[in-house]
Structures are given as C-alpha cells and as structure tokens.
Short mmCIF file of C-alpha atoms in Angstrom, two decimals:
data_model
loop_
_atom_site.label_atom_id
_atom_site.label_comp_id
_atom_site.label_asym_id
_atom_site.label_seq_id
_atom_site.Cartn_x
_atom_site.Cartn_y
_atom_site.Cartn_z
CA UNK B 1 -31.03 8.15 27.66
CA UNK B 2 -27.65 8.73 26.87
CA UNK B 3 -28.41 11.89 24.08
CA UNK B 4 -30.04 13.24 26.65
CA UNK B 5 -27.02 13.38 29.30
CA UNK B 6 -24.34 15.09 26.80
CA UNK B 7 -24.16 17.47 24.39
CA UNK B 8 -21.88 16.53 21.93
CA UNK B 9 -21.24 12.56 21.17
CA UNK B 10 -17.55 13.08 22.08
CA UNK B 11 -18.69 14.33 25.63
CA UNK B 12 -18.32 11.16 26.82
CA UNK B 13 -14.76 11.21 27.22
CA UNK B 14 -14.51 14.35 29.43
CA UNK B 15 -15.21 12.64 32.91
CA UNK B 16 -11.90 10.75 31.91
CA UNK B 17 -9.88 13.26 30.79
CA UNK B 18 -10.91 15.40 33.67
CA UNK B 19 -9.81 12.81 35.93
CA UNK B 20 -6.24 12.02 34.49
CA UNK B 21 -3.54 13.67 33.01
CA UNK B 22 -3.48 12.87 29.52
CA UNK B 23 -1.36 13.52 26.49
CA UNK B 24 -3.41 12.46 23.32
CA UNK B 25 -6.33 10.35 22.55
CA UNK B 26 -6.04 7.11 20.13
CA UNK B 27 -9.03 5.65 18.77
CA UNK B 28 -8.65 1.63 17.73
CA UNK B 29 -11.21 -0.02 15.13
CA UNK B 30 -10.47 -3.53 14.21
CA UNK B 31 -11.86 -5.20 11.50
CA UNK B 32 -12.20 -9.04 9.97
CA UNK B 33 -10.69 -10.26 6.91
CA UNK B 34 -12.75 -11.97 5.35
CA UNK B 35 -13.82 -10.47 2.05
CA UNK B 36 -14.79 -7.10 1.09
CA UNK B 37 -16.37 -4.76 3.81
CA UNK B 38 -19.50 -3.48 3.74
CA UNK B 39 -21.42 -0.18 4.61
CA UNK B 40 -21.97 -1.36 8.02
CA UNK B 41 -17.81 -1.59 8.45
CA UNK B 42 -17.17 1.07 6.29
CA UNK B 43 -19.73 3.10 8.94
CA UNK B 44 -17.55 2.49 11.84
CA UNK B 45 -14.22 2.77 10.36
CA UNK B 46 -15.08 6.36 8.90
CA UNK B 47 -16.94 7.60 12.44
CA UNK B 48 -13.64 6.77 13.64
CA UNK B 49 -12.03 9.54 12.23
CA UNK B 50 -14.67 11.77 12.63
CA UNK B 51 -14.94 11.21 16.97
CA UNK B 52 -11.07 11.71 16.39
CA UNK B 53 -11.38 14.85 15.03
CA UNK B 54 -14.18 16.03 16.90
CA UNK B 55 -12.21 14.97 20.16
CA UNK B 56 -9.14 17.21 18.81
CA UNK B 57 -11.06 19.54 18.15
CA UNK B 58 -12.69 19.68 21.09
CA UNK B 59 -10.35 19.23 23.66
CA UNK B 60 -7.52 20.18 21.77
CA UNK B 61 -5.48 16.98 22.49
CA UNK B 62 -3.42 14.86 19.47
CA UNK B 63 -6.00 12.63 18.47
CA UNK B 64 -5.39 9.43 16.25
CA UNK B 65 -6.48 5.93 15.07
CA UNK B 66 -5.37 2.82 15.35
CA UNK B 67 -6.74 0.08 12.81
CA UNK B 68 -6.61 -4.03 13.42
CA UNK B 69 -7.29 -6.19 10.18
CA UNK B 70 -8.22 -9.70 12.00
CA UNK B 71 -6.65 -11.70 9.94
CA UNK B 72 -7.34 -14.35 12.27
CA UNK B 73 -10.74 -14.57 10.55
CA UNK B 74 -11.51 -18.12 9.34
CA UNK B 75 -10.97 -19.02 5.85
CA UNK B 76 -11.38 -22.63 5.95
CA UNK B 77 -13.21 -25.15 7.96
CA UNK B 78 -13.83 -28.51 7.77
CA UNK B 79 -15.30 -31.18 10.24
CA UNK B 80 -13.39 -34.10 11.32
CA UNK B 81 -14.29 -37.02 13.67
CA UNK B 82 -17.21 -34.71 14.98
CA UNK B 83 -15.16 -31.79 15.15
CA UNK B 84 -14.64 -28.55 13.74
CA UNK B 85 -11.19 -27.17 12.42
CA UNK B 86 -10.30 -23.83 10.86
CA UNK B 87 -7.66 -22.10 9.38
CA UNK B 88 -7.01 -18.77 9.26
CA UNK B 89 -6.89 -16.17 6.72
CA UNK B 90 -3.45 -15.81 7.17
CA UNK B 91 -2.10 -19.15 7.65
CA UNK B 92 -4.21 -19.75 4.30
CA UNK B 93 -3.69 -17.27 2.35
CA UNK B 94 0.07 -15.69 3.78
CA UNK B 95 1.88 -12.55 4.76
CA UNK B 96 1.92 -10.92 0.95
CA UNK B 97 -1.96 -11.68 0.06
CA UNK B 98 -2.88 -10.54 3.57
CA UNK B 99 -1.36 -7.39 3.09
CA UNK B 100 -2.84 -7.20 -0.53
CA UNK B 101 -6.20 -6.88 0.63
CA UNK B 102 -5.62 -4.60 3.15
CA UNK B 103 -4.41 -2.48 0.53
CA UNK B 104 -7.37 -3.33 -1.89
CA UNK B 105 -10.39 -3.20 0.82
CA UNK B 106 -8.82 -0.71 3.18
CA UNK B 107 -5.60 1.53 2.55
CA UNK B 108 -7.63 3.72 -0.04
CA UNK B 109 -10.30 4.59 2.46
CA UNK B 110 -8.22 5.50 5.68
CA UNK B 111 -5.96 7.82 3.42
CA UNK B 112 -8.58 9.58 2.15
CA UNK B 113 -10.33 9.68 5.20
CA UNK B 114 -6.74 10.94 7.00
CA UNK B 115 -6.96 13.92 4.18
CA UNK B 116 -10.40 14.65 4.93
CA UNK B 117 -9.99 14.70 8.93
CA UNK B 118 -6.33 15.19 9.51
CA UNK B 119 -6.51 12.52 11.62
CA UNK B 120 -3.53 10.28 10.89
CA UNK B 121 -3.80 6.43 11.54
CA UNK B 122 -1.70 3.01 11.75
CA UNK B 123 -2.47 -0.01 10.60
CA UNK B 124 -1.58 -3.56 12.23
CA UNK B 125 -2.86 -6.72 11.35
CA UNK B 126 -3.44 -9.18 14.37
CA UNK B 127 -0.84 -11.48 13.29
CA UNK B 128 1.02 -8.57 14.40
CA UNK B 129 -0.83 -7.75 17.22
CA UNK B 130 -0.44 -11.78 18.73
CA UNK B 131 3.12 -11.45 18.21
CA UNK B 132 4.05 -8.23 20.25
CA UNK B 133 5.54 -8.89 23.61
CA UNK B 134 3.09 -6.95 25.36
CA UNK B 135 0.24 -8.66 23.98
CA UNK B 136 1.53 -12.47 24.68
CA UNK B 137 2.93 -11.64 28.17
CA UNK B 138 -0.91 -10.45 28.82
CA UNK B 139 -2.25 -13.47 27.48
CA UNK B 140 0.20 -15.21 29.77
CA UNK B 141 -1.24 -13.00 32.87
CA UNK B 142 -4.63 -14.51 32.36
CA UNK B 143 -4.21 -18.23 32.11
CA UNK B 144 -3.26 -17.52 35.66
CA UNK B 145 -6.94 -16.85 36.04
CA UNK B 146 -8.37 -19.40 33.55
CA UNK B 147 -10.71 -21.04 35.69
CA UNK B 148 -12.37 -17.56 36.59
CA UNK B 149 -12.59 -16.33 32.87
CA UNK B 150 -13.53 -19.10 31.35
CA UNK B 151 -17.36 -19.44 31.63
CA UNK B 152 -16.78 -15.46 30.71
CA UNK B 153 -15.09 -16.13 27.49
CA UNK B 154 -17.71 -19.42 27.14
CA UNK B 155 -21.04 -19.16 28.51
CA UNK B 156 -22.36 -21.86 26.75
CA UNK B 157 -19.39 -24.58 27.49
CA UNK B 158 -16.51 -22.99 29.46
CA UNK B 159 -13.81 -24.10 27.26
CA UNK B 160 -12.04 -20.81 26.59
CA UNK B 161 -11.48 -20.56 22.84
CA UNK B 162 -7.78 -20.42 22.24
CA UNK B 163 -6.89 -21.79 18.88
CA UNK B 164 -3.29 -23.02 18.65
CA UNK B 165 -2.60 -23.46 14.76
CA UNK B 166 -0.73 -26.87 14.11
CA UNK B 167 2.53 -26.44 12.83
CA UNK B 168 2.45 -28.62 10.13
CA UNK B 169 -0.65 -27.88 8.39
CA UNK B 170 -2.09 -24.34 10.11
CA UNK B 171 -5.49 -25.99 11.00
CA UNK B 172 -6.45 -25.70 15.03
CA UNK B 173 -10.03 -27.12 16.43
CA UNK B 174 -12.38 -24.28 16.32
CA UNK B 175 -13.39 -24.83 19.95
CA UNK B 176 -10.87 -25.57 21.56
CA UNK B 177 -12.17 -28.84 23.22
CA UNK B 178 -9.13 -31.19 22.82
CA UNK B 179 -6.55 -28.09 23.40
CA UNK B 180 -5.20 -28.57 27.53
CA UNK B 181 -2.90 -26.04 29.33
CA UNK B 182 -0.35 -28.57 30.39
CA UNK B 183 2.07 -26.06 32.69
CA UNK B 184 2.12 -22.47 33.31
CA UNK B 185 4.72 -20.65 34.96
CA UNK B 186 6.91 -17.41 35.08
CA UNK B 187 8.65 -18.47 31.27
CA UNK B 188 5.58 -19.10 30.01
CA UNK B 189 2.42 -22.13 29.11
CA UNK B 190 2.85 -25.06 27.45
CA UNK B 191 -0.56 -26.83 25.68
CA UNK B 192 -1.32 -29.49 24.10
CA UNK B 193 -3.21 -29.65 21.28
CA UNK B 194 -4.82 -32.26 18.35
CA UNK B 195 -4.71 -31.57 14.68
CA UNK B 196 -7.38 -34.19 12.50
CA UNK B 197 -4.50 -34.57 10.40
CA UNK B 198 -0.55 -34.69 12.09
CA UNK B 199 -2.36 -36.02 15.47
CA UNK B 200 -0.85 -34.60 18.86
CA UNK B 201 1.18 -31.46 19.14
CA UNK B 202 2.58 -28.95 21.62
CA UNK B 203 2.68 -24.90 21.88
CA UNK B 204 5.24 -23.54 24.24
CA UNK B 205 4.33 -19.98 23.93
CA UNK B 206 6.40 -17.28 25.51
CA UNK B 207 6.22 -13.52 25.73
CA UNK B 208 8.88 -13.81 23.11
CA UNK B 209 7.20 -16.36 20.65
CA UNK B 210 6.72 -20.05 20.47
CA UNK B 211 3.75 -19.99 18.39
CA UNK B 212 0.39 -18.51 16.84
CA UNK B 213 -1.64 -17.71 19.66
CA UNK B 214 -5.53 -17.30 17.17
CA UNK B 215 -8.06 -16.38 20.47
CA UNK B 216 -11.63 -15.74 19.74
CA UNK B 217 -13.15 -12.67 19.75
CA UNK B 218 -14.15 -11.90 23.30
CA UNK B 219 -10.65 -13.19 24.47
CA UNK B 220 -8.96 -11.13 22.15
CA UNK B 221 -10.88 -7.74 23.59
CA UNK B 222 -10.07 -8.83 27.26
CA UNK B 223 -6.49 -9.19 26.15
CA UNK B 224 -6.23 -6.44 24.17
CA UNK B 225 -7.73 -4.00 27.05
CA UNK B 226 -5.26 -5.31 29.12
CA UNK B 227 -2.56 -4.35 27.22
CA UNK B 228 -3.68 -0.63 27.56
CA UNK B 229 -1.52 1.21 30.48
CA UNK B 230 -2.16 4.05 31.64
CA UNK B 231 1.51 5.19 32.63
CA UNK B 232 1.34 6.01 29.00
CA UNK B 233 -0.75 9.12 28.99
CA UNK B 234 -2.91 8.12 26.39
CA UNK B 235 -6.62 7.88 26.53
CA UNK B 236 -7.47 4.56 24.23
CA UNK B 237 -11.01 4.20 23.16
CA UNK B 238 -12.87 1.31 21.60
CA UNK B 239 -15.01 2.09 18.76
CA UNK B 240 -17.14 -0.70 17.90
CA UNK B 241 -20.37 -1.15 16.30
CA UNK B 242 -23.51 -1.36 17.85
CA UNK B 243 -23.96 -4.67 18.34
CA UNK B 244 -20.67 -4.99 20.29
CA UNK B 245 -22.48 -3.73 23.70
CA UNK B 246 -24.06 -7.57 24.27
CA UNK B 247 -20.85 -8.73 24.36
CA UNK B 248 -19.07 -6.09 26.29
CA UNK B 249 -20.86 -7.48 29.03
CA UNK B 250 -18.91 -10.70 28.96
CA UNK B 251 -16.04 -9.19 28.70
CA UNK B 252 -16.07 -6.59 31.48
CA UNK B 253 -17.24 -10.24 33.55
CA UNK B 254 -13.49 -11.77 32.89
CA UNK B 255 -12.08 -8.52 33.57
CA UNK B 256 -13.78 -8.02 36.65
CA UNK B 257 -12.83 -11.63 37.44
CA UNK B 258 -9.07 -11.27 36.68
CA UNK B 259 -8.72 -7.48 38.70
CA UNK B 260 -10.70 -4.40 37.06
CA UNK B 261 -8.29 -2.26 34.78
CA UNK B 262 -7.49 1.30 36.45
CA UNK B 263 -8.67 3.12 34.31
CA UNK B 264 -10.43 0.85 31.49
CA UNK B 265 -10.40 2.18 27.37
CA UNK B 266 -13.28 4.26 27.04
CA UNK B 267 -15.88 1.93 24.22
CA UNK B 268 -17.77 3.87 21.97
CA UNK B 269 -20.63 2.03 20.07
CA UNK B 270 -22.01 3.62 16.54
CA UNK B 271 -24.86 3.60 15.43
CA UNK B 272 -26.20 -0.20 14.40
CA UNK B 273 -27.18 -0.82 10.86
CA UNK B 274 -30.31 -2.78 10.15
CA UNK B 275 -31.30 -4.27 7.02
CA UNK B 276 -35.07 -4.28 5.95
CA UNK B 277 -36.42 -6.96 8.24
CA UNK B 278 -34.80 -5.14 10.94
CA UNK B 279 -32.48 -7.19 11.99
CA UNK B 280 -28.83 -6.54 11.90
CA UNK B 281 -26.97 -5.92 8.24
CA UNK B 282 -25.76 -9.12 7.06
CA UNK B 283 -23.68 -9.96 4.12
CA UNK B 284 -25.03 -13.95 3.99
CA UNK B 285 -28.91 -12.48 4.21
CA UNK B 286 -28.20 -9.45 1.82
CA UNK B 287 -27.00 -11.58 -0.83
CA UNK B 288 -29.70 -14.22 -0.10
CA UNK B 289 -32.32 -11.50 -0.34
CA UNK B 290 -30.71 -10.09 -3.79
CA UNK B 291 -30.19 -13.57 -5.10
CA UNK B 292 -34.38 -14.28 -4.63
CA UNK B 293 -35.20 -11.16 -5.78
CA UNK B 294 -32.99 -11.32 -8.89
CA UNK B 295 -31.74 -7.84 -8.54
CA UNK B 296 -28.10 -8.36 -7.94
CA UNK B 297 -27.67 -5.21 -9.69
CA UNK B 298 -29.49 -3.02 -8.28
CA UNK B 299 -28.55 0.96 -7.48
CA UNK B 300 -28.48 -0.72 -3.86
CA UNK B 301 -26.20 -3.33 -3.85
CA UNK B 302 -23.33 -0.61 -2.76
CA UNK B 303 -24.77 -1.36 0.78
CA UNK B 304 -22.98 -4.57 0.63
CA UNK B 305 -20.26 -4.02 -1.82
CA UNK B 306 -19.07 -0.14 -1.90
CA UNK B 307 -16.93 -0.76 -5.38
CA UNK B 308 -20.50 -0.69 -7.04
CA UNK B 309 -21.20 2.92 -5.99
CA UNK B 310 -22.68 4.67 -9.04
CA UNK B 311 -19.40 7.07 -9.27
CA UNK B 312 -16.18 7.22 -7.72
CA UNK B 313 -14.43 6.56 -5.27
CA UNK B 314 -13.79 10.52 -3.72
CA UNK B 315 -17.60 10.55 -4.10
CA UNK B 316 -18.39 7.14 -1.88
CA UNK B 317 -16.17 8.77 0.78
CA UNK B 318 -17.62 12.23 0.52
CA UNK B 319 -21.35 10.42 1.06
CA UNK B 320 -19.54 8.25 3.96
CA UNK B 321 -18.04 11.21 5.50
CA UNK B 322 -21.16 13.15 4.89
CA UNK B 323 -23.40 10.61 6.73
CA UNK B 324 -21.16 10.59 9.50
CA UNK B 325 -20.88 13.93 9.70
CA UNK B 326 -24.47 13.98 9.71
CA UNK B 327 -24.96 11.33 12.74
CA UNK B 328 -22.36 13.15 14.95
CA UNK B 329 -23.97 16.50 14.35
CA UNK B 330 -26.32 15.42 16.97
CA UNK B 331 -26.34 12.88 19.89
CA UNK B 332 -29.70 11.75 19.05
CA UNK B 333 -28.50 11.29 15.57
CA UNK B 334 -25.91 8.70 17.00
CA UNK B 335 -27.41 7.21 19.27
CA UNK B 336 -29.87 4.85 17.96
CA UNK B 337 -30.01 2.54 14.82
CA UNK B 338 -30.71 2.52 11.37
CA UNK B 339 -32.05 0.75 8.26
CA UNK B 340 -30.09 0.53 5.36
CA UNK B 341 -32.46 2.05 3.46
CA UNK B 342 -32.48 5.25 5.89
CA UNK B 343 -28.77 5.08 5.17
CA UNK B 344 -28.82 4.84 1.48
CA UNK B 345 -31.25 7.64 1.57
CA UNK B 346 -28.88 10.21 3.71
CA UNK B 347 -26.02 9.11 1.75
CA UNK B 348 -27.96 9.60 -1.87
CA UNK B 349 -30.31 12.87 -1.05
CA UNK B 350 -29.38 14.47 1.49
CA UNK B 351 -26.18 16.99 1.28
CA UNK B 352 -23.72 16.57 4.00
CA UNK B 353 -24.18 18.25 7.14
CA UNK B 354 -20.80 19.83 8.67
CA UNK B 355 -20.26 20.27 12.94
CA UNK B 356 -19.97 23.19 13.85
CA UNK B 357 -16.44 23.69 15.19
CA UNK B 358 -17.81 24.34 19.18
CA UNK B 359 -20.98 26.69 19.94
CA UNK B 360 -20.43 30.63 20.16
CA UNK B 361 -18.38 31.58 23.59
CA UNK B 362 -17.98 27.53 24.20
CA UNK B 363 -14.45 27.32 25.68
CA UNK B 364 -12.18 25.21 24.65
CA UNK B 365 -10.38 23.29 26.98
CA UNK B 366 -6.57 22.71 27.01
CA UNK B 367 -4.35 20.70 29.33
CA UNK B 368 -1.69 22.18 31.07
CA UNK B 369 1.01 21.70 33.74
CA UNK B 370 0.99 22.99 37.14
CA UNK B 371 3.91 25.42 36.85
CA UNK B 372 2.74 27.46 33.37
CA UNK B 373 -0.96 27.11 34.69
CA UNK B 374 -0.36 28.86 37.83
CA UNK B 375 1.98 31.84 35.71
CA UNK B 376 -1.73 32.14 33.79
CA UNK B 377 -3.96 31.99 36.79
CA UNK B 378 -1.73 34.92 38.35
CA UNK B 379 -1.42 36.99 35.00
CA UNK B 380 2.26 36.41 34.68
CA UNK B 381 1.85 34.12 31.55
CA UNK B 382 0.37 36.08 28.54
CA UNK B 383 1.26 33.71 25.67
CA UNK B 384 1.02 29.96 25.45
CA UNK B 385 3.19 27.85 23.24
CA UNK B 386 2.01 24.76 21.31
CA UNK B 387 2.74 22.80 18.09
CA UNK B 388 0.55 22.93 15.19
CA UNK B 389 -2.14 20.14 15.66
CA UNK B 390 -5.26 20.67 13.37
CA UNK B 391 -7.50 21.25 16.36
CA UNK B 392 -5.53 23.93 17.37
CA UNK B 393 -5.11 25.89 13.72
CA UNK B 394 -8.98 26.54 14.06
CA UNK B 395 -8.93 28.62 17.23
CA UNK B 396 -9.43 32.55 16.03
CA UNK B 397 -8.92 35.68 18.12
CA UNK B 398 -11.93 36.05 20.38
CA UNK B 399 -11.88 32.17 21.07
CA UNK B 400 -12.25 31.27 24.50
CA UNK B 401 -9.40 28.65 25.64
CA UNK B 402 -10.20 27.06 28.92
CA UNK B 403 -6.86 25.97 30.84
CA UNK B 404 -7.09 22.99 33.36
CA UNK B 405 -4.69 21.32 35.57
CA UNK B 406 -6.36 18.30 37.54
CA UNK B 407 -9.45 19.97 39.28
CA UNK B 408 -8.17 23.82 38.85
CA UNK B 409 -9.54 25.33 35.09
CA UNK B 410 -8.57 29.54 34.54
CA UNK B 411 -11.17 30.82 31.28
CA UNK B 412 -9.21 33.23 28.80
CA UNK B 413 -9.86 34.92 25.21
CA UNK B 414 -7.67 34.95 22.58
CA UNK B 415 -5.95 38.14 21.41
CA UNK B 416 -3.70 37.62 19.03
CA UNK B 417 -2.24 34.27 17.10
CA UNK B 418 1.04 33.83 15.83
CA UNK B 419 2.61 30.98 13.27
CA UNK B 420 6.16 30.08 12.94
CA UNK B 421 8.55 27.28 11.71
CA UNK B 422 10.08 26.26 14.92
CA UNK B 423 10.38 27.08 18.34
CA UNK B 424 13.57 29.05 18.02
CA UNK B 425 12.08 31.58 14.88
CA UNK B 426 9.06 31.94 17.82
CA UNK B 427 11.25 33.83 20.30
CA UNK B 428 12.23 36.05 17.25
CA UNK B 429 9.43 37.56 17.19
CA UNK B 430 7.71 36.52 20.76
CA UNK B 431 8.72 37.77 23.91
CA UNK B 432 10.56 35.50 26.60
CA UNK B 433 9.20 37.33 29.56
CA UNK B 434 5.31 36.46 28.10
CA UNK B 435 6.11 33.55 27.92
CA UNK B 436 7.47 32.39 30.85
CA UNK B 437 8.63 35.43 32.95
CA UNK B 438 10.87 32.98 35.34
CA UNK B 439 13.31 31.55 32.86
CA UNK B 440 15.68 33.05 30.22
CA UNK B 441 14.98 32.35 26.22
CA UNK B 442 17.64 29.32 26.55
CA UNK B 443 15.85 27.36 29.50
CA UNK B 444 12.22 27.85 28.01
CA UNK B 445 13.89 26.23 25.08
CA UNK B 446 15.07 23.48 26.31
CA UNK B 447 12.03 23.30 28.67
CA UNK B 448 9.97 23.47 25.56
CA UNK B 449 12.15 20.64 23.66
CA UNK B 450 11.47 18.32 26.27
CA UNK B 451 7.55 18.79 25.56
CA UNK B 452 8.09 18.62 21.81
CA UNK B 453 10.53 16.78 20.91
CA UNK B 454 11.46 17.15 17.04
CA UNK B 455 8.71 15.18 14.95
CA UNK B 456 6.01 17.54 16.80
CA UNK B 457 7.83 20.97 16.39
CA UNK B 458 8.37 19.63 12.46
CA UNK B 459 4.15 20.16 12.88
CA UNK B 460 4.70 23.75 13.09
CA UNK B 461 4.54 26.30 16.08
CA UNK B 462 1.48 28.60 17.04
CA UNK B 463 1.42 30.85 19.77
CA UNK B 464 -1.83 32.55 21.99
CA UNK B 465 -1.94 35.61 23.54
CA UNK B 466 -4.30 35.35 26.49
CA UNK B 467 -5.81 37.78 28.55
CA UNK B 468 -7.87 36.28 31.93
CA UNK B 469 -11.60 36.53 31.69
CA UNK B 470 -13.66 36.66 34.77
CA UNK B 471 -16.45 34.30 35.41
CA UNK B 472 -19.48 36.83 34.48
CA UNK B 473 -17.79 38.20 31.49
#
C-alpha cells in the first residue's frame, strides 16, 4: 500500500516538513548490548545512513544520526523466591567494558558508514540517555499518568516495568511486581523497591539524579518521544526494524493516554529479516539450526556473526551499503520483508545498485525565510547563500531548486555555482546587491552569521545563481 502512495522511501517525511519550519533532520537507531550484532541490526543501522543521506539529498536539509547502545540489556538473571531479577549490562560489566564493545561491535561500522554517506553521527549509550535531565524530568511527567499508561506499557499485567537497580548489588526484579511509587510530586518520586539479596530499598529519583532509572522497552520509546520538542527545529525520526510496528501500537496508546505529542518523531520501519522458516531472524534459532546441522562454519554464518565475512571488513560494508542501496532504490524494494537467504544472495551476487541523485527536471526543494523568499519570488534576489552540506555540493547548473516558505514554493534553475572559504571571501567575488539588494555587504554579514554561526561556515560556502522559471517551462 504504502510503495504505492510515494515515490521515493524518504517521501514520507515531506507532509512534515511541509507543515513546519524545520532546520535539519536527525535520524536515531538504538541498539541492545548484548553480544555481537547481526545482519538483521547491522541492516537497520546502515539504512540509517542511507534515508539520511537520501533525505539531504533530497530536501537539502543537514541530515544526521543519532545512535543508542542499550546497555540496559540484561546480562544476568536469576530467579529468587518465584521471582525474576536481572542485571544489566552495565551494572555487570561497567563504564570501560561497555564502551569497549561499542568500539569493537559498532564504532568501525558507523565511521565507515559516515565516509561512505557523509552523514555524520553521535553515539550515546542509555546509561547516558537515563541520566540527562531532560530524559528523567519526562519520566517524572508520566508517573503523573501511571494509572492511564500502565495497561499500555503492560497488557498482560499492568505493572509498568520500571527496574530500579539496588544499590548494593545492581540486581532489580525484572517485572517490577514488588517495586511501589511511594510519593510523587514537583521534586520528584520516591519507590520502593526489594532486592532477593539486601531486602528493602528506596529510589528518590530526581530530574537531577538519585538513581538508575532501567525502563523496559516500550517505556523507554514513550519516554524517549517525549523528550523530542519541537521548539527545536529538528525533525527526529525513528528508524526501527520491522517488527517494531506491533509494538508502536502500544506505545502511541500511552501517548495518546498521557496528551498526543504536537508533532510526534516521524518512525520509519526497514525492511524485516526472516530466516528460512520464515519467521523473524533470530540469533538463539540461527545458532540452534547451525548447531543440528553441524555447519557452524558455513559461508553463511556471516548472517549471524559479520566478523566471519569471507574478506574484509571495507568489503562487508560495501555489500551492506550495497544492499541498502539496493532496497531504497525502490519503495517496493523497502517495503516488504526478506529471507536471509534473499539477503545473502543480493549481498554475494548482485553488484550494488546506486540512487539516482533525484529524476531529470525533479526540483529540489529548499527551505527558506519569508524575507529572502519574497526578494526571489519578485526577482530581486539572484543568488542564494548556503554552507557546504553534501546534499547541496551535488546540485549542477541546470538543476532545478524549488524555494518554499510555509505554503508559498517559487521553482528556479541554476545558472552558475560558486565555492569559497568563508562568507567574507564570497562577497569578494559575489555581488551584495544579488544577494540581498536591501542591505549593505556588512548587514548581510552579520545577517548571514546569525544563520551560520562558525562550525557551519568552517563547512565551506557555495553560492546559486537563480533565474525564476515559470510553471510551463
């Protein structure tokens, strides 16, 4: 249904960037830590890049992505008086090992996938991500509305999962069903909580700290949503595997139960991967299968474990990229799921398939404020000033670069492109009166410095000349 409604996979972020005013585009992946990834996570992280460069591209907006290592991932349990505890990876394992395998398992992907795209990223872990201010004052906003979320977060019981990790030992009960919210009020909640070993124990948790706040998975989305503002002007999209759009149902539920977000991130769900009996790619049943079969080394086991790829590593992320590339050069390509062994066989025969940049006379469409969009809609404006993102270094002369401001758009061709160091070298060589023919060379500057401050001008400068193009052209 949905390749049938857009054009391009990244088309379905235009009816919200049409309808707000907004500065760039980050993309967030997040990922557990528990062990090495597979093809399946190494699928989503690297379409990541790729929708982020497509979107710059495309709409010629600073695209990036953001990347979450859960290290909130269990990595012990044990049972105790009928009940389940865990511990996670990082109160097991600890701040140096955790960052360790992030550098092992992920690091040498994202930097060669940020050389590939020219998408840069950063990476958090959640440890991180619980600890921010903005993050626990959110997960203070919705205890307010505990009673409302919780059969959201917990179908099955209605004990929210919120997994306060005993002080002593790091161990918190899985589900939650000893854990009580004793008082909640503007400073912040205090719970009580049971450890099998050191007995009773309290969490005071403020915005500020007080504790490990380890919530499970669909509390963590609905809390991490809600940290999104839009005041920001930045367009945040979900990318999550396949798989993820059961659950997004739940979590839209608590949302709509604690006050819809205006507007909500934008989720984008890859493609699912499927392992032969057609269910979805598992590590437990992929290594069960291999162990019956005896064929733990066979020219397939990459699916599950990419450091076994039969070459190197700049070859494992030219197939990635190439597969990716591949499944975005079509909607129908993305849309929809696939086998592992369709997977191994695009990343293994087939050569990569590269997007096409935008279609012959597609414009592309830039973002632009009221003032210099009127100057272009009357003529007065002939050359446009921006900073050197990659989207924008593959516009030629002849290009067709659509301006919009809220509902108005003005269509205009490219005639001539000009590079520079900074802004000031620019009006060396650039007229003033093109480009704005209502301020002196001094204003526009500091006009201009106000858009981009130093780190973007350090990107580079490129200048358009436009000429208008009528609607039948």
């Amino acid at each position: 249904m949905l390749a049938n409604a857009v054009h391009d996979t990244i088309d379905v972020l235009r009816p919200r960037l049409w309808a707000s005013d907004v500065e760039q585009i980050r993309f967030s992946v997040g990922t557990q830590v528990n062990g090495r990834p597979h093809l399946g996570t190494h699928l989503v992280q690297s379409l990541a890049f790729l929708l982020a460069e497509q979107a710059g591209d495309e709409f010629g907006i600073e695209a990036s992505v953001d990347f979450c290592a859960l290290d909130n991932s269990p990595g012990h349990t044990l049972k105790a008086e009928g009940r389940t505890y865990q511990r996670t990876y990082y109160h097991q394992l600890g701040q140096d090992q955790i960052n360790a395998l992030v550098t092992q398992h992920y690091t040498p992907l994202f930097d060669a996938l940020t050389r590939r795209t020219g998408v840069p990223y950063t990476l958090t872990t959640y440890t991180q991500q619980q600890d921010s201010p903005e993050f626990r004052a959110e997960f203070l906003r919705t205890l307010e509305h505990l009673d409302e979320i919780r059969y959201w977060l917990s179908p099955a019981t209605g004990t929210a999962h919120i997994r306060l990790p005993c002080p002593d030992c790091g161990f918190a009960e899985k589900y939650a069903g000893t854990t009580r919210l004793l008082d909640l009020d503007d400073s912040g909640a205090l719970f009580e909580a049971f450890c099998h070993e050191h007995g009773r124990y309290e969490a005071d948790l403020t915005p500020l700290g007080g504790g490990y706040i380890d919530l499970a998975t669909l509390y963590r989305n609905v809390v991490k949503e809600r940290t999104y503002r839009a005041s920001d002007r930045t367009l945040h999209v979900m990318v999550k595997g396949g798989d993820w759009a059961f659950g997004c149902t739940l979590v839209d539920g608590a949302h709509a139960a604690i006050g819809l977000l205006d507007p909500a991130p934008v989720r984008i769900f890859t493609p699912q991967v499927l392992g032969s009996d057609g269910g979805k790619l598992s590590k437990s049943l992929l290594r069960e299968t291999a162990t019956a079969a005896g064929t733990t080394g066979t020219p397939s086991g990459w699916l599950l474990d990419p450091l076994s790829w039969p070459g190197t590593h700049s070859d494992y992320v030219d197939a990635l990229t190439g597969l990716g590339e591949v499944l975005l050069s079509d909607p129908r390509h993305f849309y929809r799921s696939y086998t592992t062994t369709a997977l191994e066989t695009l990343m293994t025969t087939r050569q990569p398939v590269r997007r096409q940049s935008r279609p012959q006379g597609r414009p592309r469409p830039l973002r632009i404020f009221k003032q210099y969009f009127d100057m272009i809609a009357r003529g007065e404006k002939t050359v446009e000033v921006r900073v050197q993102y990659d989207s924008l270094k593959r516009v030629r002369v002849g290009d067709l670069l659509l301006f919009t401001c809220r509902q108005e758009e003005c269509l205009t061709r490219v005639t001539r492109i000009g590079t520079y160091r900074s802004f000031r070298e620019m009006f060396g060589t650039e007229d003033p009166v093109a480009v704005n023919p209502h301020a002196t060379e001094e204003e526009q500057l500091r006009a201009i410095h106000s858009i981009f401050p130093p780190e973007k001008e350090s990107l580079g400068v490129i200048t358009f000349e436009i000429e208008l193009v009528k609607p039948d052209e």
